[in-house]
Tab-separated table of C-alpha atoms in Angstrom:
chain	number	residue	atom	x	y	z
A	924	UNK	CA	-16.820	-59.297	54.406
A	925	UNK	CA	-14.635	-62.408	54.391
A	926	UNK	CA	-11.039	-63.475	53.661
A	927	UNK	CA	-11.714	-63.497	49.910
A	928	UNK	CA	-12.231	-59.727	50.044
A	929	UNK	CA	-8.739	-59.048	51.429
A	930	UNK	CA	-6.957	-58.945	48.020
A	931	UNK	CA	-9.514	-56.383	46.856
A	932	UNK	CA	-8.613	-54.170	49.789
A	933	UNK	CA	-4.857	-54.466	49.296
A	934	UNK	CA	-4.167	-50.745	48.564
A	935	UNK	CA	-6.139	-49.621	51.609
A	936	UNK	CA	-4.545	-52.263	53.864
A	937	UNK	CA	-1.070	-51.118	52.780
A	938	UNK	CA	-1.936	-47.479	53.429
A	939	UNK	CA	-3.404	-48.289	56.836
A	940	UNK	CA	-0.428	-50.465	57.780
A	941	UNK	CA	1.981	-47.820	56.503
A	942	UNK	CA	0.304	-45.150	58.636
A	943	UNK	CA	0.699	-47.361	61.730
A	944	UNK	CA	4.352	-48.018	60.884
A	945	UNK	CA	5.058	-44.302	60.408
A	946	UNK	CA	3.354	-43.602	63.729
A	947	UNK	CA	5.648	-46.131	65.383
A	948	UNK	CA	8.731	-44.593	63.769
A	949	UNK	CA	7.724	-41.132	64.998
A	950	UNK	CA	7.315	-42.492	68.512
A	951	UNK	CA	10.488	-44.585	68.738
A	952	UNK	CA	12.912	-43.529	65.977
A	953	UNK	CA	12.100	-39.933	65.063
A	954	UNK	CA	14.242	-38.985	62.075
A	955	UNK	CA	13.024	-36.868	59.194
A	956	UNK	CA	14.697	-38.896	56.440
A	957	UNK	CA	13.530	-42.223	57.913
A	958	UNK	CA	9.883	-41.172	58.280
A	959	UNK	CA	9.818	-39.556	54.839
A	960	UNK	CA	11.350	-42.697	53.297
A	961	UNK	CA	8.805	-44.970	55.003
A	962	UNK	CA	5.948	-42.776	53.797
A	963	UNK	CA	7.133	-42.706	50.201
A	964	UNK	CA	7.778	-46.474	50.297
A	965	UNK	CA	4.225	-47.074	51.548
A	966	UNK	CA	2.705	-44.975	48.769
A	967	UNK	CA	4.924	-46.582	46.123
A	968	UNK	CA	4.110	-50.098	47.358
A	969	UNK	CA	0.364	-49.423	47.316
A	970	UNK	CA	0.690	-48.045	43.789
A	971	UNK	CA	2.806	-50.929	42.500
A	972	UNK	CA	0.484	-53.578	43.975
A	973	UNK	CA	-2.665	-51.898	42.640
A	974	UNK	CA	-2.850	-54.294	39.637
A	975	UNK	CA	-3.024	-57.207	42.096
A	976	UNK	CA	-6.270	-55.773	43.473
A	977	UNK	CA	-7.505	-55.275	39.912
A	978	UNK	CA	-6.785	-58.897	39.093
A	979	UNK	CA	-8.771	-60.083	42.089
A	980	UNK	CA	-11.980	-59.011	40.386
A	981	UNK	CA	-14.797	-56.586	41.049
A	982	UNK	CA	-17.016	-56.905	44.074
A	983	UNK	CA	-18.981	-55.198	46.783
A	984	UNK	CA	-17.024	-55.316	50.030
A	985	UNK	CA	-19.884	-54.961	52.497
A	986	UNK	CA	-22.645	-52.620	51.305
A	987	UNK	CA	-20.265	-49.694	51.865
A	988	UNK	CA	-17.502	-50.151	49.288
A	989	UNK	CA	-17.454	-51.179	45.648
A	990	UNK	CA	-14.002	-52.160	44.416
A	991	UNK	CA	-14.026	-52.003	40.630
A	992	UNK	CA	-12.029	-50.521	37.783
A	993	UNK	CA	-13.435	-47.055	38.488
A	994	UNK	CA	-12.281	-47.109	42.121
A	995	UNK	CA	-8.858	-48.543	41.295
A	996	UNK	CA	-8.166	-46.031	38.512
A	997	UNK	CA	-8.879	-43.045	40.746
A	998	UNK	CA	-7.067	-44.730	43.642
A	999	UNK	CA	-3.989	-45.037	41.424
A	1000	UNK	CA	-4.291	-41.387	40.439
A	1001	UNK	CA	-4.514	-40.308	44.083
A	1002	UNK	CA	-1.621	-42.538	45.169
A	1003	UNK	CA	0.623	-41.167	42.414
A	1004	UNK	CA	-0.303	-37.597	43.370
A	1005	UNK	CA	0.343	-38.261	47.054
A	1006	UNK	CA	3.734	-39.746	46.139
A	1007	UNK	CA	4.685	-36.599	44.220
A	1008	UNK	CA	3.366	-34.466	47.085
A	1009	UNK	CA	5.477	-36.445	49.563
A	1010	UNK	CA	8.633	-35.835	47.525
A	1011	UNK	CA	7.871	-32.118	47.125
A	1012	UNK	CA	7.063	-31.818	50.842
A	1013	UNK	CA	10.364	-33.465	51.799
A	1014	UNK	CA	12.277	-31.033	49.586
A	1015	UNK	CA	10.275	-28.095	50.959
A	1016	UNK	CA	10.992	-29.103	54.565
A	1017	UNK	CA	14.697	-29.423	53.797
A	1018	UNK	CA	14.723	-25.873	52.411
A	1019	UNK	CA	12.528	-24.363	55.106
A	1020	UNK	CA	12.920	-26.508	58.230
A	1021	UNK	CA	10.173	-26.579	60.856
A	1022	UNK	CA	10.057	-28.158	64.261
A	1023	UNK	CA	9.019	-31.816	64.214
A	1024	UNK	CA	8.423	-32.221	60.459
A	1025	UNK	CA	7.752	-35.973	60.772
A	1026	UNK	CA	4.040	-35.709	61.631
A	1027	UNK	CA	3.352	-34.117	58.238
A	1028	UNK	CA	3.939	-37.494	56.572
A	1029	UNK	CA	1.542	-39.288	58.905
A	1030	UNK	CA	-1.148	-36.694	58.104
A	1031	UNK	CA	-0.419	-37.120	54.397
A	1032	UNK	CA	-0.907	-40.900	54.593
A	1033	UNK	CA	-4.158	-40.612	56.566
A	1034	UNK	CA	-5.596	-38.036	54.192
A	1035	UNK	CA	-4.603	-40.186	51.213
A	1036	UNK	CA	-6.307	-43.179	52.836
A	1037	UNK	CA	-9.503	-41.130	53.122
A	1038	UNK	CA	-9.249	-39.956	49.518
A	1039	UNK	CA	-8.770	-43.454	48.134
A	1040	UNK	CA	-11.638	-44.796	50.268
A	1041	UNK	CA	-13.889	-42.108	48.795
A	1042	UNK	CA	-13.313	-43.438	45.289
A	1043	UNK	CA	-14.736	-46.837	46.317
A	1044	UNK	CA	-17.650	-45.485	48.348
A	1045	UNK	CA	-21.078	-46.675	47.232
A	1046	UNK	CA	-23.045	-45.730	50.331
A	1047	UNK	CA	-23.689	-42.465	52.163
A	1048	UNK	CA	-22.064	-43.859	55.345
A	1049	UNK	CA	-18.744	-44.683	53.664
A	1050	UNK	CA	-19.023	-41.444	51.654
A	1051	UNK	CA	-19.178	-39.319	54.800
A	1052	UNK	CA	-16.634	-41.286	56.865
A	1053	UNK	CA	-14.061	-41.314	54.064
A	1054	UNK	CA	-14.657	-37.613	53.424
A	1055	UNK	CA	-13.913	-36.796	57.056
A	1056	UNK	CA	-10.796	-39.000	57.033
A	1057	UNK	CA	-9.658	-37.046	53.988
A	1058	UNK	CA	-10.524	-33.609	55.406
A	1059	UNK	CA	-9.508	-33.701	59.090
A	1060	UNK	CA	-5.760	-34.230	58.449
A	1061	UNK	CA	-5.907	-31.330	55.973
A	1062	UNK	CA	-6.614	-28.868	58.805
A	1063	UNK	CA	-3.205	-29.613	60.297
A	1064	UNK	CA	-1.431	-30.035	56.960
A	1065	UNK	CA	-2.493	-26.543	55.838
A	1066	UNK	CA	-1.328	-24.969	59.112
A	1067	UNK	CA	1.798	-27.125	59.461
A	1068	UNK	CA	4.396	-24.319	59.401
A	1069	UNK	CA	3.041	-23.015	62.719
A	1070	UNK	CA	5.362	-19.969	62.982
A	1071	UNK	CA	3.720	-18.536	59.846
A	1072	UNK	CA	0.594	-16.638	60.836
A	1073	UNK	CA	-0.879	-16.892	57.327
A	1074	UNK	CA	-0.687	-20.705	57.389
A	1075	UNK	CA	-2.394	-20.902	60.787
A	1076	UNK	CA	-5.091	-18.513	59.616
A	1077	UNK	CA	-5.643	-20.629	56.487
A	1078	UNK	CA	-5.865	-23.824	58.545
A	1079	UNK	CA	-8.358	-22.245	60.948
A	1080	UNK	CA	-10.538	-20.985	58.087
A	1081	UNK	CA	-10.559	-24.432	56.503
A	1082	UNK	CA	-11.411	-26.035	59.851
A	1083	UNK	CA	-14.431	-23.808	60.455
A	1084	UNK	CA	-15.818	-23.769	56.917
A	1085	UNK	CA	-15.155	-27.437	56.255
A	1086	UNK	CA	-16.865	-28.380	59.516
A	1087	UNK	CA	-19.912	-26.330	58.577
A	1088	UNK	CA	-20.088	-27.843	55.090
A	1089	UNK	CA	-19.785	-31.385	56.495
A	1090	UNK	CA	-22.710	-30.701	58.815
A	1091	UNK	CA	-24.788	-29.441	55.884
A	1092	UNK	CA	-23.827	-32.492	53.814
A	1093	UNK	CA	-24.730	-34.902	56.629
A	1094	UNK	CA	-28.085	-33.214	57.198
A	1095	UNK	CA	-28.808	-33.516	53.475
A	1096	UNK	CA	-28.045	-37.242	53.565
A	1097	UNK	CA	-30.395	-37.634	56.539
A	1098	UNK	CA	-33.210	-35.897	54.658
A	1099	UNK	CA	-32.687	-38.126	51.620
A	1100	UNK	CA	-32.867	-41.163	53.914
A	1101	UNK	CA	-36.045	-39.822	55.509
A	1102	UNK	CA	-37.624	-39.540	52.044
A	1103	UNK	CA	-36.337	-42.747	50.461
A	1104	UNK	CA	-35.362	-45.095	53.305
A	1105	UNK	CA	-32.118	-45.862	51.453
A	1106	UNK	CA	-28.470	-44.922	51.888
A	1107	UNK	CA	-26.768	-47.127	49.284
A	1108	UNK	CA	-26.301	-45.631	45.823
A	1109	UNK	CA	-27.834	-48.687	44.127
A	1110	UNK	CA	-30.940	-48.479	46.335
A	1111	UNK	CA	-31.211	-44.729	45.844
A	1112	UNK	CA	-31.236	-45.250	42.068
A	1113	UNK	CA	-34.711	-46.764	42.446
A	1114	UNK	CA	-35.947	-43.798	44.487
A	1115	UNK	CA	-34.806	-40.829	42.389
A	1116	UNK	CA	-37.898	-39.007	41.084
A	1117	UNK	CA	-37.701	-38.682	37.301
A	1118	UNK	CA	-40.503	-36.135	36.971
A	1119	UNK	CA	-41.240	-32.943	38.859
A	1120	UNK	CA	-44.582	-34.281	40.135
A	1121	UNK	CA	-42.907	-37.032	42.161
A	1122	UNK	CA	-40.492	-34.815	44.083
A	1123	UNK	CA	-41.002	-34.607	47.844
A	1124	UNK	CA	-39.965	-31.717	50.084
A	1125	UNK	CA	-37.376	-33.796	51.975
A	1126	UNK	CA	-35.797	-34.919	48.712
A	1127	UNK	CA	-35.537	-31.350	47.378
A	1128	UNK	CA	-34.044	-30.026	50.624
A	1129	UNK	CA	-31.740	-33.035	50.960
A	1130	UNK	CA	-30.348	-32.736	47.441
A	1131	UNK	CA	-29.871	-28.983	47.864
A	1132	UNK	CA	-27.862	-29.540	51.057
A	1133	UNK	CA	-25.782	-32.337	49.502
A	1134	UNK	CA	-24.948	-30.141	46.518
A	1135	UNK	CA	-24.020	-27.286	48.860
A	1136	UNK	CA	-21.750	-29.549	50.936
A	1137	UNK	CA	-20.059	-31.068	47.908
A	1138	UNK	CA	-19.879	-27.649	46.242
A	1139	UNK	CA	-17.826	-26.400	49.179
A	1140	UNK	CA	-15.419	-29.330	48.985
A	1141	UNK	CA	-14.999	-28.747	45.245
A	1142	UNK	CA	-14.885	-24.952	45.765
A	1143	UNK	CA	-17.606	-24.323	43.200
A	1144	UNK	CA	-19.049	-20.815	43.015
A	1145	UNK	CA	-20.645	-19.564	45.324
A	1146	UNK	CA	-18.992	-21.930	47.853
A	1147	UNK	CA	-15.465	-21.017	46.790
A	1148	UNK	CA	-14.477	-18.243	49.184
A	1149	UNK	CA	-12.103	-20.393	51.254
A	1150	UNK	CA	-9.977	-21.491	48.304
A	1151	UNK	CA	-7.704	-18.460	47.571
A	1152	UNK	CA	-6.808	-17.978	51.238
A	1153	UNK	CA	-5.918	-21.668	51.711
A	1154	UNK	CA	-3.837	-21.833	48.530
A	1155	UNK	CA	-2.016	-18.652	49.519
A	1156	UNK	CA	-1.374	-19.636	53.134
A	1157	UNK	CA	-0.582	-23.354	52.922
A	1158	UNK	CA	2.884	-24.670	52.001
A	1159	UNK	CA	2.977	-25.101	48.185
A	1160	UNK	CA	3.088	-28.939	48.225
A	1161	UNK	CA	0.084	-29.027	50.582
A	1162	UNK	CA	-1.775	-26.514	48.393
A	1163	UNK	CA	-1.099	-28.821	45.434
A	1164	UNK	CA	-2.428	-31.769	47.452
A	1165	UNK	CA	-5.624	-29.869	48.310
A	1166	UNK	CA	-6.034	-28.816	44.668
A	1167	UNK	CA	-5.645	-32.351	43.333
A	1168	UNK	CA	-6.237	-35.207	45.774
A	1169	UNK	CA	-8.856	-33.507	47.936
A	1170	UNK	CA	-10.931	-32.215	45.046
A	1171	UNK	CA	-10.306	-35.202	42.777
A	1172	UNK	CA	-11.492	-37.722	45.369
A	1173	UNK	CA	-14.668	-35.749	46.086
A	1174	UNK	CA	-15.377	-35.380	42.373
A	1175	UNK	CA	-14.857	-39.143	41.865
A	1176	UNK	CA	-17.463	-40.062	44.475
A	1177	UNK	CA	-19.848	-37.423	43.100
A	1178	UNK	CA	-19.376	-38.928	39.635
A	1179	UNK	CA	-20.095	-42.423	40.946
A	1180	UNK	CA	-23.172	-41.135	42.792
A	1181	UNK	CA	-24.400	-39.420	39.631
A	1182	UNK	CA	-23.794	-42.427	37.379
A	1183	UNK	CA	-25.235	-44.998	39.813
A	1184	UNK	CA	-28.380	-43.071	40.718
A	1185	UNK	CA	-28.923	-40.993	37.580
A	1186	UNK	CA	-29.704	-38.073	39.876
A	1187	UNK	CA	-28.155	-35.490	37.567
A	1188	UNK	CA	-30.502	-36.533	34.783
A	1189	UNK	CA	-33.456	-35.448	36.936
A	1190	UNK	CA	-34.670	-31.892	36.149
A	1191	UNK	CA	-33.968	-30.124	39.486
A	1192	UNK	CA	-30.413	-31.327	40.276
A	1193	UNK	CA	-29.423	-30.973	36.624
A	1194	UNK	CA	-30.510	-27.318	36.555
A	1195	UNK	CA	-28.641	-26.557	39.801
A	1196	UNK	CA	-25.503	-28.305	38.525
A	1197	UNK	CA	-25.639	-26.267	35.292
A	1198	UNK	CA	-25.858	-23.032	37.292
A	1199	UNK	CA	-22.910	-24.068	39.497
A	1200	UNK	CA	-20.848	-25.033	36.452
A	1201	UNK	CA	-21.488	-21.829	34.504
A	1202	UNK	CA	-20.903	-19.627	37.556
A	1203	UNK	CA	-17.657	-21.461	38.383
A	1204	UNK	CA	-16.306	-21.296	34.825
A	1205	UNK	CA	-17.024	-17.590	34.381
A	1206	UNK	CA	-16.441	-16.240	37.907
A	1207	UNK	CA	-13.323	-18.377	38.412
A	1208	UNK	CA	-11.698	-17.076	35.249
A	1209	UNK	CA	-12.823	-13.452	35.701
A	1210	UNK	CA	-11.528	-13.332	39.284
A	1211	UNK	CA	-8.238	-14.957	38.220
A	1212	UNK	CA	-7.786	-12.038	35.815
A	1213	UNK	CA	-7.618	-9.629	38.764
A	1214	UNK	CA	-4.996	-11.505	40.785
A	1215	UNK	CA	-1.429	-10.328	41.287
A	1216	UNK	CA	-0.651	-13.203	43.652
A	1217	UNK	CA	0.286	-16.319	41.663
A	1218	UNK	CA	-1.163	-18.722	44.249
A	1219	UNK	CA	-4.506	-16.940	44.283
A	1220	UNK	CA	-4.455	-17.011	40.472
A	1221	UNK	CA	-4.015	-20.792	40.585
A	1222	UNK	CA	-6.822	-21.007	43.158
A	1223	UNK	CA	-9.326	-19.167	40.979
A	1224	UNK	CA	-8.096	-21.131	37.979
A	1225	UNK	CA	-8.834	-24.383	39.822
A	1226	UNK	CA	-12.377	-23.151	40.516
A	1227	UNK	CA	-12.902	-22.699	36.777
A	1228	UNK	CA	-11.466	-26.147	36.010
A	1229	UNK	CA	-13.851	-27.815	38.459
A	1230	UNK	CA	-16.632	-26.008	36.585
A	1231	UNK	CA	-15.342	-27.523	33.331
A	1232	UNK	CA	-15.451	-30.975	34.947
A	1233	UNK	CA	-19.153	-30.614	35.670
A	1234	UNK	CA	-19.709	-30.835	31.897
A	1235	UNK	CA	-18.594	-34.467	32.075
A	1236	UNK	CA	-20.734	-35.086	35.160
A	1237	UNK	CA	-23.844	-33.772	33.436
A	1238	UNK	CA	-23.073	-35.587	30.182
A	1239	UNK	CA	-23.054	-38.866	32.120
A	1240	UNK	CA	-22.693	-42.277	30.493
A	1241	UNK	CA	-19.404	-43.975	29.689
A	1242	UNK	CA	-18.165	-41.042	27.582
A	1243	UNK	CA	-18.763	-38.617	30.445
A	1244	UNK	CA	-16.878	-40.876	32.871
A	1245	UNK	CA	-13.966	-41.260	30.455
A	1246	UNK	CA	-13.814	-37.519	29.811
A	1247	UNK	CA	-13.817	-36.775	33.536
A	1248	UNK	CA	-11.115	-39.380	34.212
A	1249	UNK	CA	-8.791	-38.032	31.512
A	1250	UNK	CA	-9.393	-34.400	32.450
A	1251	UNK	CA	-8.704	-35.135	36.121
A	1252	UNK	CA	-5.461	-36.937	35.207
A	1253	UNK	CA	-4.341	-33.897	33.172
A	1254	UNK	CA	-5.432	-31.527	35.941
A	1255	UNK	CA	-3.512	-33.525	38.581
A	1256	UNK	CA	-0.253	-33.487	36.597
A	1257	UNK	CA	-0.604	-29.796	35.786
A	1258	UNK	CA	-1.479	-28.496	39.251
A	1259	UNK	CA	1.193	-30.591	40.965
A	1260	UNK	CA	3.721	-29.190	38.501
A	1261	UNK	CA	2.493	-25.629	38.997
A	1262	UNK	CA	2.728	-25.773	42.781
A	1263	UNK	CA	6.030	-27.658	42.481
A	1264	UNK	CA	7.310	-24.668	40.513
A	1265	UNK	CA	6.047	-22.235	43.145
A	1266	UNK	CA	7.877	-24.296	45.774
A	1267	UNK	CA	11.134	-24.654	43.833
A	1268	UNK	CA	11.354	-21.090	42.516
A	1269	UNK	CA	11.694	-19.426	45.927
A	1270	UNK	CA	14.600	-16.997	46.243
A	1271	UNK	CA	16.906	-16.782	49.252
A	1272	UNK	CA	14.468	-18.688	51.434
A	1273	UNK	CA	11.575	-16.396	50.430
A	1274	UNK	CA	8.444	-18.044	49.076
A	1275	UNK	CA	6.951	-17.081	45.730
A	1276	UNK	CA	3.773	-15.084	46.265
A	1277	UNK	CA	3.323	-12.329	43.678
A	1278	UNK	CA	3.567	-12.891	39.945
A	1279	UNK	CA	6.441	-10.396	39.862
A	1280	UNK	CA	8.470	-12.875	41.957
A	1281	UNK	CA	8.594	-14.999	38.796
A	1282	UNK	CA	9.730	-12.182	36.514
A	1283	UNK	CA	12.768	-13.279	34.508
A	1284	UNK	CA	12.657	-16.847	35.866
A	1285	UNK	CA	13.822	-18.104	32.467
A	1286	UNK	CA	17.134	-16.236	32.864
A	1287	UNK	CA	17.755	-17.714	36.318
A	1288	UNK	CA	16.201	-21.194	35.982
A	1289	UNK	CA	15.511	-21.888	32.276
A	1290	UNK	CA	14.427	-25.511	32.788
A	1291	UNK	CA	12.000	-24.590	35.547
A	1292	UNK	CA	10.591	-21.695	33.499
A	1293	UNK	CA	10.003	-23.912	30.452
A	1294	UNK	CA	8.333	-26.572	32.599
A	1295	UNK	CA	6.060	-23.986	34.224
A	1296	UNK	CA	5.219	-22.601	30.792
A	1297	UNK	CA	4.078	-26.051	29.703
A	1298	UNK	CA	1.907	-26.308	32.837
A	1299	UNK	CA	0.258	-22.971	32.077
A	1300	UNK	CA	-0.276	-23.869	28.419
A	1301	UNK	CA	-1.905	-27.128	29.503
A	1302	UNK	CA	-4.214	-25.267	31.869
A	1303	UNK	CA	-5.133	-23.015	28.942
A	1304	UNK	CA	-5.881	-26.052	26.765
A	1305	UNK	CA	-3.185	-25.411	24.152
A	1306	UNK	CA	-2.491	-28.323	21.717
A	1307	UNK	CA	0.337	-30.808	22.358
A	1308	UNK	CA	-0.454	-30.910	26.072
A	1309	UNK	CA	-2.726	-33.129	28.176
A	1310	UNK	CA	-4.898	-30.105	28.903
A	1311	UNK	CA	-5.861	-29.803	25.235
A	1312	UNK	CA	-6.843	-33.480	24.967
A	1313	UNK	CA	-8.782	-33.260	28.222
A	1314	UNK	CA	-10.707	-30.181	27.135
A	1315	UNK	CA	-11.423	-31.738	23.737
A	1316	UNK	CA	-12.749	-34.830	25.537
A	1317	UNK	CA	-15.082	-32.655	27.630
A	1318	UNK	CA	-16.265	-30.827	24.525
A	1319	UNK	CA	-17.109	-34.080	22.730
A	1320	UNK	CA	-18.992	-35.378	25.786
A	1321	UNK	CA	-20.942	-32.097	25.982
A	1322	UNK	CA	-21.805	-32.114	22.271
A	1323	UNK	CA	-22.986	-35.734	22.534
A	1324	UNK	CA	-25.475	-34.711	25.222
A	1325	UNK	CA	-26.291	-31.315	23.623
A	1326	UNK	CA	-25.173	-29.280	26.630
A	1327	UNK	CA	-24.967	-26.065	24.621
A	1328	UNK	CA	-25.129	-23.631	27.535
A	1329	UNK	CA	-22.267	-25.371	29.299
A	1330	UNK	CA	-20.205	-25.578	26.124
A	1331	UNK	CA	-20.700	-21.862	25.524
A	1332	UNK	CA	-19.492	-21.106	29.046
A	1333	UNK	CA	-16.550	-23.471	28.544
A	1334	UNK	CA	-15.478	-21.633	25.386
A	1335	UNK	CA	-15.859	-18.166	26.953
A	1336	UNK	CA	-14.105	-19.245	30.156
A	1337	UNK	CA	-11.234	-20.810	28.221
A	1338	UNK	CA	-10.790	-17.620	26.177
A	1339	UNK	CA	-10.589	-15.531	29.361
A	1340	UNK	CA	-8.174	-18.019	30.915
A	1341	UNK	CA	-5.899	-17.864	27.890
A	1342	UNK	CA	-5.262	-14.178	28.596
A	1343	UNK	CA	-4.007	-14.504	32.168
A	1344	UNK	CA	-2.053	-17.694	31.516
A	1345	UNK	CA	-0.189	-16.082	28.610
A	1346	UNK	CA	0.354	-12.897	30.657
A	1347	UNK	CA	2.129	-14.994	33.288
A	1348	UNK	CA	4.131	-16.849	30.630
A	1349	UNK	CA	5.303	-13.495	29.255
A	1350	UNK	CA	6.478	-12.478	32.721
A	1351	UNK	CA	8.664	-15.584	32.976
A	1352	UNK	CA	10.628	-14.585	29.877
A	1353	UNK	CA	11.018	-10.867	30.591
A	1354	UNK	CA	14.537	-9.660	31.407
A	1355	UNK	CA	15.211	-9.866	35.144
A	1356	UNK	CA	15.407	-6.724	37.212
A	1357	UNK	CA	18.928	-5.507	37.983
A	1358	UNK	CA	18.299	-5.944	41.670
A	1359	UNK	CA	17.149	-9.545	41.300
A	1360	UNK	CA	18.805	-11.957	43.744
A	1361	UNK	CA	21.324	-14.486	42.443
A	1362	UNK	CA	20.045	-17.858	41.251
A	1363	UNK	CA	19.179	-20.418	43.873
A	1364	UNK	CA	20.069	-24.045	43.346
A	1365	UNK	CA	17.208	-26.478	43.882
A	1366	UNK	CA	17.898	-29.099	41.286
A	1367	UNK	CA	15.803	-31.818	42.957
A	1368	UNK	CA	12.610	-29.742	42.987
A	1369	UNK	CA	13.231	-28.634	39.417
A	1370	UNK	CA	13.775	-32.259	38.368
A	1371	UNK	CA	10.388	-33.321	39.797
A	1372	UNK	CA	8.656	-30.490	37.917
A	1373	UNK	CA	10.556	-31.368	34.728
A	1374	UNK	CA	9.412	-35.001	34.951
A	1375	UNK	CA	5.812	-33.846	35.312
A	1376	UNK	CA	6.268	-31.551	32.295
A	1377	UNK	CA	7.625	-34.427	30.197
A	1378	UNK	CA	4.628	-36.562	31.197
A	1379	UNK	CA	2.320	-33.668	30.326
A	1380	UNK	CA	3.698	-33.434	26.803
A	1381	UNK	CA	4.072	-37.173	26.190
A	1382	UNK	CA	0.448	-37.887	27.084
A	1383	UNK	CA	-0.588	-34.819	25.112
A	1384	UNK	CA	1.179	-36.028	21.970
A	1385	UNK	CA	0.293	-39.690	22.422
A	1386	UNK	CA	-2.710	-40.045	24.766
A	1387	UNK	CA	-3.756	-43.493	23.520
A	1388	UNK	CA	-2.252	-45.558	26.395
A	1389	UNK	CA	-4.012	-43.466	29.030
A	1390	UNK	CA	-7.273	-43.423	27.074
A	1391	UNK	CA	-7.114	-47.212	26.687
A	1392	UNK	CA	-6.453	-47.610	30.405
A	1393	UNK	CA	-9.405	-45.379	31.220
A	1394	UNK	CA	-11.568	-47.310	28.768
A	1395	UNK	CA	-10.962	-50.640	30.478
A	1396	UNK	CA	-10.900	-49.441	34.072
A	1397	UNK	CA	-12.467	-46.078	34.883
A	1398	UNK	CA	-15.525	-46.640	32.750
A	1399	UNK	CA	-15.939	-50.169	34.106
């Protein structure tokens, strides 16, 4: 690494410097508004200056990081999501104050730094270190409202299970190294056995443990059990952050690993990935059908959507990468909007938990209800939304690679999902109960959700700019 690499690292340097500045503010000038403003300014600055890093070219920065269009596209996606999360968290903490809210922003910046570093990782060492930098702050973020027992329980569960999955992942990487003598993705590409006769025991065990570790982080079935409890217990903006940034960053590095090494074209890993995808699509949607709690419904829905994304991973090639990038962008906008609605629709200081809490929302908050409806329709893949374009993209990628089993599961899973999404939409427009509390004014939270809904429809009606951007950056 030398001075010429510094422009390439601009987003990460800004995030690191911003985290230090926020730490200093917490120590010497602790004020909620000041710390929140500094955090949002850091995220906005890193996002605005991202094109400067793009213009500096594409290069390996040490053997650990590859800064290219792929990394910068997903970094931009994560920065934008963290910015929205920061705004929603500030509004949430104003509505439901906690002691010492300032540290939440420092944790948010550190976790975002880990997530963005994951997107540029091209080596098992940077993969694992960035993953831990992403995950460790999440333990505290999930349990941040300490007086709430459910949040502390959710944070403790994530701590234990995430620690166990990281150990499994690290052991898998060690076994792969023992078999191949390589840790860099480019070097591993030369070592991946293409036929069943060339597969060693260490390689089989190592890949199985890596898939298990990553499967936990992505909450793929059968490693999904933590997800509903965390989504239900964490503050809604943090749950949205876990659903988008945490999973999106891990999927991005898995996609890069798959594309660079071609490992998911080998018979064993491909078969395991197909099983995980089908199980996640079907079990996620079937379990969502049974949920009365809206947060748990969104949790199981997210499990199914990560199963859909595996279609793009297994399709591979530039079309697979483009499909995954567009679908993740649609998923980010939709889930942030959904959890923003859950946060903003609380009544008299009470959080939304059950679906019945949203009954008659249209008659109390028509704008918020319409925005949430658009989010649910996008999750269902209804036309005129980003979700439809994203699902169509996945379907085309799957047809191109003749992934018929996965496409069948995608169709069945989408049909099941349509039922529970529309059931929830119907609840929003039902007449309110006579005993319903009076409307609660949270115009700022509703405005953030409305902006996300507008973006969802605009890029659903006219997706060309985003597709062009993905074509020149994410696939490169």
